[in-house]
Structures are given as structure tokens and as C-alpha cells.
XYZ file of C-alpha atoms in Angstrom:
326
model
C 3.118 1.153 -23.127
C 6.772 1.048 -22.060
C 7.832 4.655 -21.395
C 11.520 3.948 -20.675
C 14.129 3.537 -23.458
C 15.243 -0.062 -23.958
C 18.393 -1.196 -25.718
C 19.258 -4.761 -24.624
C 18.582 -7.916 -26.615
C 15.442 -8.306 -24.481
C 14.044 -4.895 -25.479
C 11.313 -6.078 -27.866
C 10.200 -8.846 -25.512
C 10.073 -6.512 -22.517
C 7.976 -4.056 -24.536
C 5.643 -6.878 -25.647
C 5.334 -8.097 -22.059
C 4.379 -4.608 -20.830
C 1.852 -4.250 -23.667
C 0.359 -7.589 -22.637
C 0.013 -6.449 -19.025
C -1.497 -3.137 -20.145
C -4.020 -5.010 -22.312
C -5.237 -6.759 -19.166
C -5.837 -3.385 -17.536
C -2.640 -3.191 -15.449
C -0.798 0.137 -15.401
C 2.451 -1.712 -14.552
C 4.269 1.575 -13.874
C 6.564 0.437 -11.065
C 7.312 -2.823 -12.862
C 8.236 -0.851 -15.991
C 10.882 0.956 -13.987
C 12.282 -2.368 -12.712
C 12.258 -3.869 -16.216
C 14.087 -0.812 -17.506
C 16.729 -1.381 -14.807
C 16.897 -5.023 -15.896
C 17.387 -3.942 -19.520
C 20.275 -1.674 -18.480
C 21.667 -4.491 -16.317
C 21.682 -6.892 -19.299
C 23.384 -4.333 -21.544
C 26.103 -3.903 -18.957
C 26.596 -7.468 -17.699
C 25.314 -9.780 -20.458
C 25.350 -7.932 -23.791
C 25.920 -11.180 -25.706
C 23.005 -13.135 -24.170
C 19.676 -13.415 -25.933
C 17.856 -15.774 -23.550
C 16.854 -15.302 -19.937
C 18.892 -18.146 -18.461
C 20.033 -19.130 -14.999
C 23.245 -17.076 -15.189
C 21.323 -13.834 -15.747
C 18.784 -14.762 -13.093
C 21.421 -15.522 -10.447
C 23.272 -12.285 -11.177
C 20.018 -10.314 -10.945
C 19.225 -12.126 -7.700
C 22.280 -10.682 -5.955
C 21.248 -8.250 -3.228
C 22.601 -4.724 -3.500
C 24.226 -2.866 -0.614
C 21.580 -0.139 -0.570
C 18.657 -2.556 -0.973
C 16.255 -3.803 1.686
C 14.580 -7.204 1.724
C 11.260 -5.870 0.435
C 12.850 -4.058 -2.514
C 14.968 -7.087 -3.336
C 11.953 -9.390 -3.303
C 9.924 -6.998 -5.428
C 12.692 -6.837 -8.015
C 12.775 -10.641 -8.238
C 8.994 -11.000 -8.492
C 8.866 -8.773 -11.587
C 11.411 -10.981 -13.336
C 9.480 -14.097 -12.323
C 6.452 -12.612 -14.071
C 8.558 -11.808 -17.154
C 9.928 -15.369 -17.227
C 6.404 -16.789 -16.975
C 5.370 -14.653 -19.914
C 8.323 -15.822 -22.013
C 7.553 -19.455 -21.220
C 3.893 -18.892 -22.108
C 4.755 -17.522 -25.572
C 7.014 -20.483 -26.288
C 10.426 -19.184 -25.282
C 12.403 -21.058 -22.669
C 13.243 -18.826 -19.686
C 14.600 -19.547 -16.217
C 11.991 -19.093 -13.488
C 13.633 -17.941 -10.253
C 12.430 -20.312 -7.480
C 9.907 -18.695 -5.160
C 11.970 -19.932 -2.194
C 14.612 -17.385 -3.160
C 12.134 -14.561 -2.507
C 11.577 -15.420 1.153
C 10.559 -12.510 3.329
C 12.691 -11.337 6.224
C 11.797 -11.702 9.924
C 8.240 -10.565 10.577
C 7.883 -7.229 12.319
C 5.799 -7.299 15.495
C 3.054 -4.751 14.808
C 1.574 -2.245 17.211
C -2.200 -2.703 17.327
C -3.723 0.633 18.268
C -6.086 0.922 21.199
C -9.315 2.905 21.006
C -7.771 5.727 23.057
C -4.752 5.874 20.744
C -6.947 5.961 17.641
C -9.173 8.651 19.165
C -6.155 10.787 20.094
C -4.599 10.330 16.661
C -7.657 11.502 14.764
C -8.195 14.360 17.177
C -4.770 15.564 16.071
C -5.483 14.814 12.397
C -8.704 16.830 12.504
C -7.061 19.908 14.006
C -4.622 20.833 11.259
C -5.254 24.300 9.884
C -4.723 25.627 6.344
C -1.063 26.233 5.581
C 0.174 28.863 3.138
C 2.653 26.500 1.446
C 0.379 23.448 1.634
C -3.187 24.721 1.158
C -4.814 21.278 1.101
C -2.784 19.584 3.836
C -5.526 20.041 6.460
C -7.935 18.276 4.065
C -5.590 15.472 3.031
C -4.391 14.302 6.449
C -7.751 13.324 8.065
C -8.956 11.416 4.988
C -5.628 9.803 4.104
C -5.145 8.191 7.510
C -8.817 7.197 7.816
C -8.475 5.344 4.558
C -5.571 3.381 6.056
C -7.419 2.639 9.283
C -10.908 1.958 7.886
C -9.931 0.038 4.733
C -6.635 -1.547 5.748
C -4.763 -0.133 2.763
C -1.006 -0.236 2.573
C 0.361 3.320 3.011
C 1.784 3.357 -0.524
C -1.574 2.241 -1.954
C -3.325 5.260 -0.456
C -0.455 7.656 -1.089
C -0.263 6.801 -4.825
C -4.010 6.429 -5.344
C -5.166 8.212 -8.506
C -8.468 10.013 -8.928
C -9.307 7.833 -11.921
C -9.170 4.761 -9.661
C -11.601 6.131 -7.073
C -15.233 5.334 -7.873
C -17.213 7.590 -5.536
C -20.641 6.647 -6.921
C -20.455 2.978 -5.984
C -17.778 3.429 -3.336
C -14.950 1.324 -4.773
C -11.205 1.905 -4.882
C -9.243 0.171 -7.635
C -5.775 -0.633 -6.323
C -3.433 -1.225 -9.236
C -0.204 -3.198 -9.219
C 0.322 -3.233 -5.489
C 2.488 -5.650 -3.526
C 3.136 -8.800 -5.544
C 2.071 -6.850 -8.656
C -1.606 -7.646 -8.095
C -4.721 -5.533 -8.638
C -7.819 -5.556 -6.466
C -11.017 -3.650 -5.717
C -11.635 -2.271 -2.212
C -15.172 -1.387 -1.146
C -15.577 1.706 1.063
C -18.179 2.018 3.846
C -20.946 4.583 3.318
C -19.867 7.004 6.057
C -16.269 7.082 4.850
C -17.524 7.390 1.280
C -19.483 10.547 2.153
C -16.351 11.964 3.737
C -14.313 11.199 0.607
C -16.862 12.799 -1.722
C -16.847 16.022 0.261
C -13.057 15.938 0.471
C -12.595 15.507 -3.286
C -14.797 18.501 -4.086
C -12.679 20.716 -1.865
C -9.249 19.443 -2.832
C -10.061 19.524 -6.573
C -10.978 23.193 -6.260
C -7.420 23.775 -5.000
C -5.562 21.379 -7.332
C -7.842 20.794 -10.350
C -5.146 19.179 -12.511
C -3.351 16.842 -10.108
C -4.091 13.177 -10.988
C -3.512 11.943 -7.430
C -6.362 11.629 -4.940
C -4.050 12.973 -2.227
C -2.081 15.725 -3.995
C 1.283 16.884 -2.698
C 1.649 20.359 -1.192
C 2.547 21.844 -4.601
C -0.128 19.942 -6.532
C 2.524 18.385 -8.780
C 2.508 14.795 -7.564
C 1.985 12.480 -4.584
C 3.361 12.907 -1.080
C 6.446 10.913 -0.097
C 6.701 8.036 2.360
C 8.715 10.297 4.652
C 5.879 12.843 4.704
C 3.358 10.186 5.812
C 5.672 9.240 8.687
C 6.264 12.839 9.761
C 2.540 13.658 9.759
C 1.817 10.383 11.560
C 3.923 11.413 14.541
C 2.659 14.984 14.419
C -0.944 13.742 14.661
C -0.111 11.781 17.801
C 1.746 14.740 19.255
C -1.223 17.030 18.605
C -3.485 14.391 20.146
C -1.405 14.371 23.333
C 0.246 10.944 22.994
C 4.034 10.630 23.023
C 4.493 7.232 24.743
C 3.152 3.813 23.805
C 2.853 0.397 25.391
C 4.096 -2.439 23.230
C 6.041 -2.142 19.952
C 6.772 1.326 18.578
C 3.987 2.121 16.084
C 4.398 2.703 12.361
C 2.036 4.080 9.710
C 1.667 0.506 8.408
C 0.170 -0.513 11.745
C -3.187 0.995 10.763
C -3.405 -1.922 8.336
C -2.539 -4.422 11.063
C -5.112 -2.836 13.368
C -7.775 -3.051 10.667
C -7.211 -6.788 10.209
C -7.094 -7.501 13.935
C -10.292 -5.554 14.597
C -12.107 -7.419 11.805
C -11.232 -10.774 13.314
C -12.134 -9.627 16.831
C -15.522 -8.407 15.620
C -16.228 -11.752 13.948
C -15.284 -13.559 17.158
C -17.683 -11.420 19.209
C -20.434 -11.959 16.651
C -19.913 -15.719 16.797
C -18.935 -16.034 13.132
C -16.755 -18.795 11.740
C -13.395 -17.005 11.510
C -11.858 -19.709 9.311
C -14.670 -19.260 6.791
C -14.354 -15.458 6.851
C -10.558 -15.212 6.491
C -10.476 -15.770 2.693
C -12.688 -12.688 2.261
C -10.356 -10.615 4.423
C -7.353 -11.967 2.525
C -8.829 -10.906 -0.834
C -9.887 -7.491 0.499
C -6.413 -6.761 1.849
C -4.615 -8.097 -1.225
C -2.553 -10.735 0.555
C -0.574 -12.975 -1.777
C -0.627 -15.833 0.728
C -3.466 -16.967 2.971
C -0.922 -17.405 5.771
C -0.368 -13.636 5.831
C -4.012 -13.170 6.834
C -4.181 -16.103 9.239
C -1.192 -14.595 11.059
C -3.483 -12.035 12.695
C -5.351 -14.745 14.616
C -2.211 -15.333 16.675
C -2.109 -11.679 17.681
C -5.571 -11.604 19.251
C -4.709 -13.044 22.724
C -1.777 -10.668 23.225
C -3.858 -7.725 22.120
C -6.717 -8.559 24.477
C -4.249 -8.949 27.314
C -2.779 -5.497 26.632
C -5.991 -3.587 25.961
C -8.819 -5.576 27.534
C -11.231 -5.093 24.611
C -11.667 -3.482 21.211
C -14.467 -1.007 20.647
C -15.280 -1.319 16.952
C -18.248 1.019 17.345
C -15.804 3.805 18.166
C -15.073 3.961 14.425
C -18.275 5.983 13.852
C -17.178 8.654 16.280
C -14.014 9.223 14.281
C -15.782 10.825 11.317
C -15.164 14.522 11.960
C -17.604 17.400 12.004
C -14.943 19.463 10.267
C -16.228 18.015 6.989
C -19.746 19.294 7.511
C -20.691 21.250 4.347
C -21.557 24.312 6.436
C -18.161 24.359 8.122
C -15.996 24.297 5.012
């Protein structure tokens, strides 16, 4: 259901489009916000227009001064979906060419070494309860392990809701992520046990917060800035302040996950080309090329690190979550 007020000539069609998406099981929350902005945009710029034509599309396509490439592309993709819907119900609408949503230059990721990962989680596991953030020491170790062990995008983990975490079967339901797609992510048994224990403890502190990783006040989700600040604090607590290669980002846990998967398949003698579609679906890539990209990173990574110890993952599950240790 559309929760924002609509007043343009497209109001009823936007509401119907959102209802359609909801009927398919999509929450469509972020897209609703963009469609609301589009409704306001049409009221201001094209109050007389009743059809989504090329003039509206080209005006909407214009990049704003405060907007990055990713936000700009996301804004366009929502309107492409709306145009597809209008065309499907028999109304002619201009479909913005996909070529106009081209991504910017690709960032060169930092693929973490085993020693870097070990140091990071040493820091993550040594936070102590904080008076103003009573669950922070519980959130940090599990949040970043979910990024590293499942290859989630930081925003996917940060905005993950309890209702979308199935801890019996071990499945996360990622709704309306990048490209406005949904997917299911299976969690390994050892991480699943960690998450079950975590949820019991954090729910006792914030019983009413809908987010799996509740903010310090229990009133919402943590911000992107918070994930970056804690990221660097974990490394600092783990004794690492300098890095070889590109400067790392929180998103690089996802890149490391993909690279390690491919390296493991190579060592096991598996057909990487045959396995890549599975990795692509698991990570929620819109294009197969986005997954295949990681193959080109393997030689440089081996040259920098020598090898990748996948087995080290098991050692990263902390004793701090032992039931007897609270």
C-alpha cells in the first residue's frame, strides 16, 4: 500500500502499481519513496501531462547536483519498472533506455587477507556493553559476519527485518535490494547457530524493534555512517591501521566473499563457468558480468597474498556467544 500522499495526474496509477508489487510479495518501500518524489516532480514540472512520455522521462533523467551515480541509476530504474507496468496494462509509456543507466567507473575492491579478517573479528568480538548502546557488542560481531560469510550488501544486512529472517531453515529473505529484486540467501549452519543465540539476547533488550540489527535506541536501523565507523574501529581494536592495496570499505566483505568462493572452486577442481550462475543468483547480481568480474581479480589477489585460507572461516565464530558466557 502506498503510504505517501499523491496528488499528480499519475496518482491512481502509481498507487495501483505499488499495490501490484505488494501483491507479488514485494514491500517496495524505497521505491514508494522514489515514486512519491516522482509524483511531486510531475505536479511541479508537468501538471498538465497525463501520460508518461519522453519529455517527462528526459527531465526525470537529469542528474541532480547532490546525487551520486548509484542514486541516479536507482531513481531511473524505478521509473523503468513503472513504465513497464503501464505498458503491460495497455497504456503507452516511454521506457527509458537501459543504456542511460550505465554505471560509473568500477571501484577496485580490497580483498581481505586471512590475517586482516582475523584481526578484524578479533576487534569485533571485544566490544563491551555500552550504557547508551546496550546491544552494540552483540550487533557488531554478527552484522559483519553476515557480510563476510554471506556476501550481503551492507544495506541489505543493515535494513534486514526480523520477519525476513527464517532461523529454523536458515534462510534470509532480501527484499527489494539493488535493481529492486528480491532473493533468498541460505545461511551456513555454524553462522545460523550464532544468529539464533544473538536474536534471543538482542530481543530481550529491544523486544519491539522490527529490525534484526536494532539501532542503539531500539527505534530503527543503524545508519550507513555507523557501519563505516564501527568498521574502522574493529580494525583499530584488532591492531591493523595500514593496508596493502586499495583502501578497504565495508562493501569489500562482499567482494571478498565472491573471490573466496571462486578460489575455493578452483582448488577443488570445479568448473567455475558452470558454478558462476549459482553465485550470481545468491549474490543478487542483475547482470552475469558483475559476477564474472571476480574471475579477473584472482591472479592479482594471489600475487598479493599468496593463498586464501577458506578453512579459517570456522575459527572466526567466537566463543563469546557460548550460552554459558552470556
